[in-house]
Amino acid sequence: MKTHVLIAIAALTVSACGAPADTQAQDGVFAETNRVTPGDAGSMKASFAPVVRTAAPAVVNISARGVQTVRDPFWGQFSQPTGSVGSGVIVRPEGVVVTNAHVIAGMSEIKVVLNDRREFSARVILADERSDIAVLQLDGVEERLPTLSIDDREEQQIGDLVLAIGNPFGVGQTVTNGIISALNRTETGISDSGSFIQTDAAINPGNSGGALVDMDGELIGINTAIFSRSGSSSGVGFAVPASMVRQVVDSAVGGARAVVRPWLGIKGESVTAERARDLGLERPRGLVVTGVYAGGPGARAGLREGDVITAVDGAEVNDQGGLNFRIGTRAPDTAVQVEILRNGRTQTLSARVQPLPGDADVARAVTIQQGALAGAQVLTLNPALADALGGDPFASGVIIGRVARGSYANRIGFQRGDVVVAVDGRPVTSTQALANLGRGAEVTIQRGGQRVTGVMR
C-alpha cells in the first residue's frame, strides 16, 4: 500500500453496536426483519452474540513465511519480506479464502488456522494488487467449511452498526465494534481505483484481511488500511467494499489469472467550488470530462469534453477514483447509465463498458542494444499496459523498464518508469524510434508527473 501518514497494515474494523429487534436465522445467516436503534446497554450487548456466532467461524488467521525471489521480465529480480501474519475470510465452503494481497505478497509458504484451531496449507489462486485483495485455496478440505456470504448490494448507510473480526497482535480472534463513518472514500492514497468504506472500529496490526460485517452477519468489506501516526488504531480505518471483493473472487474461481477491469475511456477533474458556481450547481459535485479516448466506450456513448459526470447507475461520482471504481466493478460488455450535466441540462447516456485496449504483457519488452538508451528495456505504451503499471491509460510513448547497471542509459540518468514522449520535438509512438538514439538528440520524458527535456551528451 502507498501511504503518507496512512499505514497499510491490518485494518480489521470490528464494529457492532446495535441489535436488530427481530432476528431469524436463514440458511446460516441472520436476517433482520425489523431494524431498531438499541435503547440501552443490555440490548446492545444482546445484539453481539448471534451475529458473532454466525460470522466468527468463517474468519481465519493467516501466517505466511519464507522468502520468494520474484523474476519479472520487465522489472528484473527482487526479493520479498520473510514473514507475515494477518486475517482472512472463508467465502466458499470448499475452502476459498479472501485476504489482503499485501498479507501474502511474495510468500512461498502459507498456513491458515480456522477458528476451531484446524490448520490448512493454502495456495494463492489470484492476487490483485490494485484492490489489495488476494484469493486463496485451502488444501486438503474434505468437508464443507463455514462461510460468510458476500453482500455487494451497497445498501449500507453512514451510521450503520458493523462488526469486524480478526487477529490483532497475534492474540487470537477478537471482535471490535463501531459504525460506518463514511462511504465511497476515494482520495485516500490507497488506490486509484478504490472506493472504500470508512469505519471508526479499532484496527490494529494483524487485522489485515479481516471481515467487516453488518448486523445481518454478512460480509460488506475486507479491512485494508488505517490512517495512523503510531501504527495502531486511531479510529479511521478503511475496508474494500464487497462489490470489489466479489469481482476478485469470481475472477479467481472462474480461472482468471488477473482481474479484468473495464473502462469508460474518460478522464476528468473534480468540480471545484468555483467551477460549481460557474455551472450553477448548488454545491461542488461531479467530474468534469477533460479527455475522451477516441473510439472508447464513452466516445461511442456520446460523452464530450466539458460534460460533467454526476452519477453512474445512480451512484454519485465526484472524482476520477470514484468513476474508476464504479466502472471497474462492472463486468465487461455491461451497459451502464451515465448521468451528466451538459449546457445546464441533465441527461442520461447509456455506455457499454469494455476492457482497456492493448496488451499488458511486459514480457514483450525489448532491450536497446546501441545508442543513448543502450542497456534499457523498453515497451510501447497502450491503455492496458499503462493501467497495469499504475499509470495513465491515456498516456502515449515508450516506457523504460529495467535499466542495466553500468549501461550508457544508466550513466546518463534514465530511470525505470520514465516515459519517452518525444525526440527532437516529434512524438514517440514505438520502440523503433529509440533504437539508435544518438548524441545531440533532444529527448522529452515524463517522470513523476512532470515533463523534462534534455539533450543527449
Coordinates of C-alpha atoms in Angstrom, one line a residue:
M1 CA 0.0 0.0 0.0
K2 CA 1.2 3.5 -0.7
T3 CA 0.5 6.0 2.1
H4 CA 1.6 9.3 3.6
V5 CA 0.5 9.0 7.2
L6 CA -1.5 6.1 6.0
I7 CA -0.3 2.8 7.4
A8 CA -1.4 0.0 5.1
I9 CA -1.4 -2.6 7.9
A10 CA -4.1 -4.9 9.2
A11 CA -7.1 -2.8 9.1
L12 CA -9.7 -5.0 10.7
T13 CA -12.6 -2.9 11.8
V14 CA -14.8 -4.9 14.1
S15 CA -17.8 -2.7 14.7
A16 CA -21.0 -3.8 16.3
C17 CA -23.3 -1.7 18.3
G18 CA -26.9 -2.3 17.6
A19 CA -29.3 -5.1 18.0
P20 CA -32.0 -6.0 15.5
A21 CA -35.2 -6.2 17.3
D22 CA -36.4 -9.3 15.5
T23 CA -33.7 -11.6 14.0
Q24 CA -34.1 -15.0 12.5
A25 CA -31.6 -17.5 11.1
Q26 CA -32.0 -18.2 7.4
D27 CA -29.6 -20.6 5.7
G28 CA -27.0 -20.0 8.4
V29 CA -27.2 -16.1 8.0
F30 CA -29.1 -13.9 10.4
A31 CA -31.7 -11.8 8.5
E32 CA -33.1 -8.9 10.4
T33 CA -36.8 -8.2 9.9
N34 CA -37.1 -5.0 11.9
R35 CA -34.1 -2.7 12.4
V36 CA -34.4 -0.6 15.5
T37 CA -31.9 1.6 17.5
P38 CA -30.8 -0.2 20.7
G39 CA -32.4 1.5 23.7
D40 CA -30.0 0.5 26.4
A41 CA -26.7 -1.2 27.1
G42 CA -28.5 -4.6 27.5
S43 CA -30.0 -4.6 24.1
M44 CA -26.6 -3.6 22.6
K45 CA -24.9 -6.5 24.3
A46 CA -27.6 -8.9 23.2
S47 CA -27.0 -8.0 19.6
F48 CA -23.4 -9.1 19.5
A49 CA -23.7 -12.8 20.3
P50 CA -25.9 -14.1 17.5
V51 CA -24.0 -12.2 14.8
V52 CA -20.6 -13.2 16.1
R53 CA -21.8 -16.8 16.4
T54 CA -22.7 -16.7 12.7
A55 CA -19.6 -14.8 11.4
A56 CA -16.7 -15.8 13.6
P57 CA -16.2 -19.4 12.4
A58 CA -15.6 -18.1 8.9
V59 CA -12.8 -15.7 9.9
V60 CA -9.3 -17.2 9.9
N61 CA -5.8 -16.4 10.8
I62 CA -3.2 -16.4 8.1
S63 CA 0.6 -16.8 8.5
A64 CA 2.9 -16.7 5.6
R65 CA 6.6 -17.5 5.8
G66 CA 9.7 -17.7 3.6
V67 CA 11.4 -15.5 1.1
Q68 CA 10.3 -15.7 -2.5
T69 CA 12.5 -14.4 -5.3
V70 CA 10.5 -12.8 -8.0
R71 CA 11.9 -12.7 -11.5
D72 CA 10.0 -10.2 -13.7
P73 CA 11.0 -9.9 -17.4
F74 CA 10.4 -6.2 -17.3
W75 CA 11.3 -5.1 -13.8
G76 CA 14.1 -7.5 -13.0
Q77 CA 14.7 -9.7 -9.9
F78 CA 13.8 -8.8 -6.4
S79 CA 13.0 -10.4 -3.0
Q80 CA 10.0 -10.1 -0.8
P81 CA 9.7 -10.0 3.1
T82 CA 10.3 -13.0 5.2
G83 CA 7.1 -13.3 7.1
S84 CA 3.6 -12.0 7.6
V85 CA 0.6 -12.5 9.9
G86 CA -2.9 -11.4 9.0
S87 CA -6.5 -12.4 8.8
G88 CA -8.9 -13.8 6.2
V89 CA -12.5 -14.8 5.5
I90 CA -13.8 -18.1 4.1
V91 CA -16.3 -17.3 1.3
R92 CA -16.8 -20.7 -0.3
P93 CA -17.4 -23.9 1.6
E94 CA -14.7 -25.8 -0.4
G95 CA -12.1 -23.6 1.2
V96 CA -11.8 -20.4 -0.8
V97 CA -10.4 -17.7 1.4
V98 CA -10.2 -13.9 0.9
T99 CA -7.5 -11.8 2.4
N100 CA -5.3 -8.8 1.6
A101 CA -2.8 -9.1 -1.2
H102 CA -0.1 -7.4 1.0
V103 CA -0.5 -10.1 3.7
I104 CA 0.7 -12.9 1.4
A105 CA 2.9 -10.8 -1.0
G106 CA 6.0 -12.8 -2.0
M107 CA 5.3 -15.6 0.4
S108 CA 6.1 -19.2 -0.5
E109 CA 4.5 -21.0 2.4
I110 CA 1.1 -20.0 3.7
K111 CA -0.8 -21.6 6.6
V112 CA -4.4 -20.9 7.5
V113 CA -5.8 -21.6 11.0
L114 CA -9.5 -21.8 11.5
N115 CA -11.4 -20.5 14.5
D116 CA -11.7 -24.1 15.7
R117 CA -7.8 -24.5 15.5
R118 CA -7.8 -26.7 12.5
E119 CA -4.8 -25.9 10.2
F120 CA -4.6 -26.0 6.4
S121 CA -1.8 -25.1 3.9
A122 CA -3.0 -22.8 1.2
R123 CA -2.0 -21.6 -2.2
V124 CA -2.7 -18.3 -3.9
I125 CA -5.0 -18.6 -6.9
L126 CA -5.2 -14.9 -7.6
A127 CA -3.7 -11.7 -6.1
D128 CA -4.9 -8.4 -7.3
E129 CA -2.6 -5.6 -6.1
R130 CA -4.8 -2.8 -7.4
S131 CA -7.6 -3.7 -4.9
D132 CA -5.3 -5.3 -2.4
I133 CA -7.4 -8.5 -2.4
A134 CA -6.0 -12.0 -2.7
V135 CA -7.9 -15.3 -3.0
L136 CA -6.5 -18.5 -1.5
Q137 CA -7.5 -22.1 -1.9
L138 CA -7.1 -24.3 1.2
D139 CA -5.5 -27.7 0.5
G140 CA -7.0 -31.0 1.9
V141 CA -10.5 -29.7 2.6
E142 CA -12.8 -32.8 3.0
E143 CA -15.9 -31.2 4.3
R144 CA -17.9 -28.0 3.9
L145 CA -16.4 -25.2 5.8
P146 CA -18.3 -22.3 7.5
T147 CA -18.6 -19.2 5.2
L148 CA -19.6 -15.6 5.2
S149 CA -21.9 -14.6 2.3
I150 CA -20.8 -11.5 0.4
D151 CA -23.3 -8.6 0.5
D152 CA -22.5 -6.4 -2.5
R153 CA -25.9 -4.7 -2.7
E154 CA -24.4 -1.5 -1.4
E155 CA -27.3 -0.7 0.9
Q156 CA -25.2 0.4 3.8
Q157 CA -25.6 3.9 5.3
I158 CA -23.4 6.2 7.3
G159 CA -24.1 5.4 10.9
D160 CA -24.9 1.7 10.4
L161 CA -23.6 -0.6 13.1
V162 CA -20.9 -3.0 12.0
L163 CA -18.8 -5.8 13.4
A164 CA -15.2 -6.7 12.5
I165 CA -13.4 -9.9 13.4
G166 CA -9.7 -10.6 13.1
N167 CA -6.4 -11.5 14.8
P168 CA -4.6 -8.3 16.0
F169 CA -1.2 -8.7 17.7
G170 CA -1.4 -12.4 17.3
V171 CA -3.5 -12.8 20.5
G172 CA -6.2 -14.8 18.8
Q173 CA -9.6 -14.0 17.3
T174 CA -11.1 -10.7 18.5
V175 CA -14.2 -8.7 17.9
T176 CA -14.4 -4.9 18.0
N177 CA -17.3 -2.6 17.3
G178 CA -18.1 0.7 15.6
I179 CA -20.2 2.4 12.9
I180 CA -19.7 3.2 9.3
S181 CA -18.2 6.7 9.3
A182 CA -18.2 7.3 5.6
L183 CA -18.9 5.6 2.3
N184 CA -17.2 5.9 -1.1
R185 CA -13.9 7.3 0.2
T186 CA -11.7 7.6 -2.8
E187 CA -9.0 10.2 -2.2
T188 CA -7.2 8.1 0.4
G189 CA -3.9 7.4 -1.3
I190 CA -4.6 3.7 -1.1
S191 CA -5.6 3.0 -4.7
D192 CA -6.6 5.0 -7.8
S193 CA -9.5 2.7 -8.4
G194 CA -10.7 2.1 -4.9
S195 CA -13.8 3.4 -3.2
F196 CA -13.6 2.5 0.5
I197 CA -15.9 2.0 3.5
Q198 CA -14.6 4.1 6.4
T199 CA -15.2 2.9 10.0
D200 CA -14.2 4.0 13.5
A201 CA -13.8 0.4 14.7
A202 CA -10.4 -0.4 16.3
I203 CA -7.9 -1.5 13.6
N204 CA -4.5 -2.9 14.6
P205 CA -1.6 -4.9 13.3
G206 CA -2.7 -8.4 12.3
N207 CA -6.2 -7.4 11.3
S208 CA -5.4 -7.0 7.6
G209 CA -7.8 -9.2 5.5
G210 CA -10.3 -9.4 8.3
A211 CA -14.1 -9.2 7.9
L212 CA -16.2 -6.1 8.2
V213 CA -19.7 -7.5 8.9
D214 CA -23.1 -5.9 9.0
M215 CA -25.8 -6.8 11.5
D216 CA -27.2 -9.4 9.2
G217 CA -24.0 -11.3 9.6
E218 CA -22.9 -10.7 6.0
L219 CA -19.5 -9.6 4.7
I220 CA -19.7 -6.0 3.5
G221 CA -15.9 -5.4 3.3
I222 CA -12.3 -6.6 3.8
N223 CA -10.4 -4.3 6.1
T224 CA -7.2 -3.0 4.4
A225 CA -5.7 0.2 5.8
I226 CA -5.7 2.9 8.5
F227 CA -4.7 6.5 9.0
S228 CA -2.4 6.4 11.9
R229 CA 0.8 8.2 13.3
S230 CA 1.6 5.5 15.7
G231 CA 0.8 2.3 13.7
S232 CA -2.2 1.5 16.0
S233 CA -5.9 2.3 15.6
S234 CA -6.9 6.0 15.6
G235 CA -10.5 5.4 14.6
V236 CA -10.0 6.0 10.9
G237 CA -10.0 2.7 9.1
F238 CA -10.8 1.6 5.5
A239 CA -12.3 -1.5 4.1
V240 CA -12.5 -2.7 0.5
P241 CA -16.3 -2.9 -0.4
A242 CA -17.9 -6.2 -1.0
S243 CA -18.6 -5.4 -4.7
M244 CA -14.8 -5.3 -5.4
V245 CA -14.3 -8.4 -3.2
R246 CA -16.9 -10.4 -5.2
Q247 CA -15.3 -9.3 -8.5
V248 CA -11.9 -10.7 -7.5
V249 CA -13.4 -13.9 -6.0
D250 CA -15.5 -14.5 -9.1
S251 CA -12.4 -13.9 -11.3
A252 CA -10.3 -16.3 -9.3
V253 CA -12.9 -19.1 -9.0
G254 CA -13.5 -18.7 -12.8
G255 CA -9.9 -19.5 -13.5
A256 CA -8.8 -15.9 -14.5
R257 CA -5.1 -15.1 -14.0
A258 CA -5.9 -11.4 -13.5
V259 CA -8.9 -9.2 -12.7
V260 CA -10.2 -7.6 -15.9
R261 CA -11.4 -4.1 -15.2
P262 CA -13.4 -2.4 -17.9
W263 CA -13.2 1.3 -18.5
L264 CA -15.3 4.1 -19.9
G265 CA -12.4 5.8 -21.8
I266 CA -12.9 9.0 -19.9
K267 CA -10.7 11.1 -17.7
G268 CA -11.6 14.2 -15.8
E269 CA -11.2 16.6 -12.9
S270 CA -13.3 17.1 -9.8
V271 CA -15.7 20.1 -9.8
T272 CA -14.3 22.8 -7.6
A273 CA -16.4 25.4 -5.7
E274 CA -15.6 28.0 -8.3
R275 CA -16.5 25.7 -11.2
A276 CA -19.7 24.7 -9.4
R277 CA -20.7 28.4 -9.2
D278 CA -20.0 28.8 -12.9
L279 CA -22.1 25.8 -13.7
G280 CA -24.9 26.9 -11.5
L281 CA -24.6 24.0 -9.1
E282 CA -25.9 24.2 -5.6
R283 CA -22.7 22.5 -4.4
P284 CA -19.5 21.1 -5.8
R285 CA -20.2 17.7 -7.3
G286 CA -19.4 15.6 -10.3
L287 CA -16.4 15.1 -12.6
V288 CA -15.6 17.5 -15.5
V289 CA -14.6 15.5 -18.5
T290 CA -11.2 16.6 -19.8
G291 CA -10.4 13.8 -22.1
V292 CA -12.3 11.3 -24.2
Y293 CA -10.4 8.3 -25.6
A294 CA -11.1 8.1 -29.4
G295 CA -13.3 5.1 -30.2
G296 CA -13.7 4.2 -26.5
P297 CA -17.0 3.3 -24.7
G298 CA -17.5 6.9 -23.6
A299 CA -16.9 8.3 -27.0
R300 CA -19.4 5.8 -28.6
A301 CA -22.0 6.8 -25.9
G302 CA -21.7 10.4 -26.9
L303 CA -19.7 11.8 -24.0
R304 CA -17.8 15.0 -24.7
E305 CA -15.1 17.2 -23.1
G306 CA -16.8 19.7 -20.8
D307 CA -19.6 17.3 -19.8
V308 CA -20.0 16.9 -16.0
I309 CA -20.5 13.2 -15.0
T310 CA -22.6 13.2 -11.8
A311 CA -23.6 9.6 -11.4
V312 CA -23.1 6.1 -12.8
D313 CA -26.1 3.7 -12.4
G314 CA -27.5 6.1 -9.8
A315 CA -24.3 6.2 -7.6
E316 CA -22.8 9.7 -7.2
V317 CA -19.4 10.3 -8.8
N318 CA -17.2 13.1 -7.6
D319 CA -13.7 12.3 -8.7
Q320 CA -11.6 10.1 -11.1
G321 CA -11.2 7.4 -8.4
G322 CA -14.9 7.2 -7.9
L323 CA -15.5 6.8 -11.7
N324 CA -12.8 4.2 -12.0
F325 CA -14.4 2.2 -9.1
R326 CA -18.0 2.4 -10.5
I327 CA -16.9 1.3 -13.9
G328 CA -14.2 -1.1 -12.8
T329 CA -16.6 -3.3 -10.7
R330 CA -18.9 -3.9 -13.7
A331 CA -18.5 -6.9 -15.9
P332 CA -17.0 -6.2 -19.4
D333 CA -19.7 -5.5 -22.0
T334 CA -22.1 -4.3 -19.4
A335 CA -24.4 -1.3 -20.1
V336 CA -24.1 1.5 -17.6
Q337 CA -26.3 4.6 -17.2
V338 CA -24.1 7.7 -17.0
E339 CA -25.8 10.8 -15.8
I340 CA -24.3 14.1 -17.0
L341 CA -24.8 17.8 -17.0
R342 CA -24.4 19.4 -20.4
N343 CA -25.2 23.1 -21.0
G344 CA -27.1 23.3 -17.8
R345 CA -29.3 20.3 -18.5
T346 CA -29.3 16.8 -17.1
Q347 CA -29.0 13.9 -19.5
T348 CA -28.5 10.2 -19.1
L349 CA -26.4 8.3 -21.6
S350 CA -26.0 4.6 -22.0
A351 CA -22.5 3.3 -22.4
R352 CA -21.3 -0.3 -22.8
V353 CA -18.0 -0.6 -20.9
Q354 CA -15.2 -2.7 -22.3
P355 CA -11.7 -3.9 -21.2
L356 CA -8.9 -1.5 -21.9
P357 CA -7.5 -1.9 -25.4
G358 CA -3.9 -3.2 -25.9
D359 CA -1.6 -5.8 -24.5
A360 CA -0.5 -5.5 -20.9
D361 CA 2.2 -8.3 -21.1
V362 CA 5.5 -6.8 -20.1
A363 CA 7.3 -9.9 -21.5
R364 CA 7.2 -8.1 -24.8
A365 CA 9.8 -5.7 -23.7
V366 CA 12.9 -5.3 -25.9
T367 CA 16.4 -4.3 -24.8
I368 CA 18.1 -1.4 -26.7
Q369 CA 21.5 -2.5 -27.9
Q370 CA 23.1 0.7 -29.0
G371 CA 22.8 4.5 -28.8
A372 CA 21.9 6.6 -25.8
L373 CA 19.4 4.1 -24.4
A374 CA 21.7 1.1 -24.7
G375 CA 21.0 -1.3 -21.8
A376 CA 17.4 -0.2 -21.2
Q377 CA 14.4 -2.4 -21.6
V378 CA 11.6 -0.5 -23.4
L379 CA 8.0 -1.1 -24.3
T380 CA 5.4 0.9 -26.3
L381 CA 2.6 2.1 -24.1
N382 CA -1.1 1.2 -24.7
P383 CA -4.0 1.8 -22.4
A384 CA -4.0 -1.7 -20.9
L385 CA -0.2 -1.7 -20.2
A386 CA -0.2 1.8 -18.8
D387 CA -3.1 0.9 -16.5
A388 CA -1.4 -2.3 -15.4
L389 CA 1.7 -0.4 -14.5
G390 CA -0.3 2.1 -12.4
G391 CA -0.1 4.9 -15.0
D392 CA -2.5 7.0 -17.1
P393 CA -4.3 4.8 -19.7
F394 CA -4.3 7.9 -22.0
A395 CA -0.5 8.2 -21.9
S396 CA 1.4 7.5 -25.1
G397 CA 5.1 7.0 -25.7
V398 CA 7.7 4.4 -24.7
I399 CA 8.1 3.3 -21.1
I400 CA 11.5 2.4 -19.8
G401 CA 11.6 -0.7 -17.6
R402 CA 14.8 -2.2 -16.2
V403 CA 18.0 -0.2 -16.8
A404 CA 21.1 -2.3 -16.6
R405 CA 23.6 -1.1 -14.1
G406 CA 26.6 0.5 -15.7
S407 CA 24.9 0.8 -19.0
Y408 CA 25.1 4.0 -21.0
A409 CA 21.4 4.6 -20.3
N410 CA 22.1 4.2 -16.6
R411 CA 25.1 6.6 -16.7
I412 CA 23.3 9.4 -18.3
G413 CA 20.4 9.2 -15.9
F414 CA 17.5 7.3 -17.4
Q415 CA 15.3 5.6 -14.8
R416 CA 12.8 2.8 -14.6
G417 CA 9.3 4.2 -15.2
D418 CA 10.4 7.1 -17.4
V419 CA 8.2 7.6 -20.4
V420 CA 9.9 8.9 -23.5
V421 CA 7.3 11.0 -25.2
A422 CA 9.2 12.9 -27.8
V423 CA 12.6 13.0 -29.7
D424 CA 13.6 16.3 -31.3
G425 CA 10.1 17.5 -30.8
R426 CA 8.5 14.6 -32.6
P427 CA 6.1 12.3 -30.7
V428 CA 7.4 8.8 -29.9
T429 CA 5.0 6.1 -30.8
S430 CA 7.1 3.0 -30.9
T431 CA 10.3 1.5 -29.6
Q432 CA 11.9 1.7 -33.1
A433 CA 12.2 5.5 -32.6
L434 CA 14.7 4.8 -29.8
A435 CA 16.7 2.0 -31.4
N436 CA 19.7 4.2 -32.2
L437 CA 19.3 7.4 -30.3
G438 CA 22.5 9.5 -30.8
R439 CA 24.2 12.3 -29.0
G440 CA 22.7 15.7 -29.6
A441 CA 19.2 14.4 -29.8
E442 CA 16.7 16.3 -27.7
V443 CA 14.6 13.9 -25.6
T444 CA 11.5 14.7 -23.6
I445 CA 10.4 12.3 -20.9
Q446 CA 7.6 12.1 -18.4
R447 CA 8.8 11.5 -14.9
G448 CA 6.8 11.8 -11.6
G449 CA 4.0 13.8 -13.2
Q450 CA 6.4 16.3 -14.8
R451 CA 7.9 16.7 -18.3
V452 CA 11.7 17.0 -18.6
T453 CA 13.6 17.8 -21.8
G454 CA 17.3 17.4 -22.2
V455 CA 20.0 16.9 -24.9
M456 CA 21.9 13.6 -25.1
R457 CA 25.6 14.1 -24.4

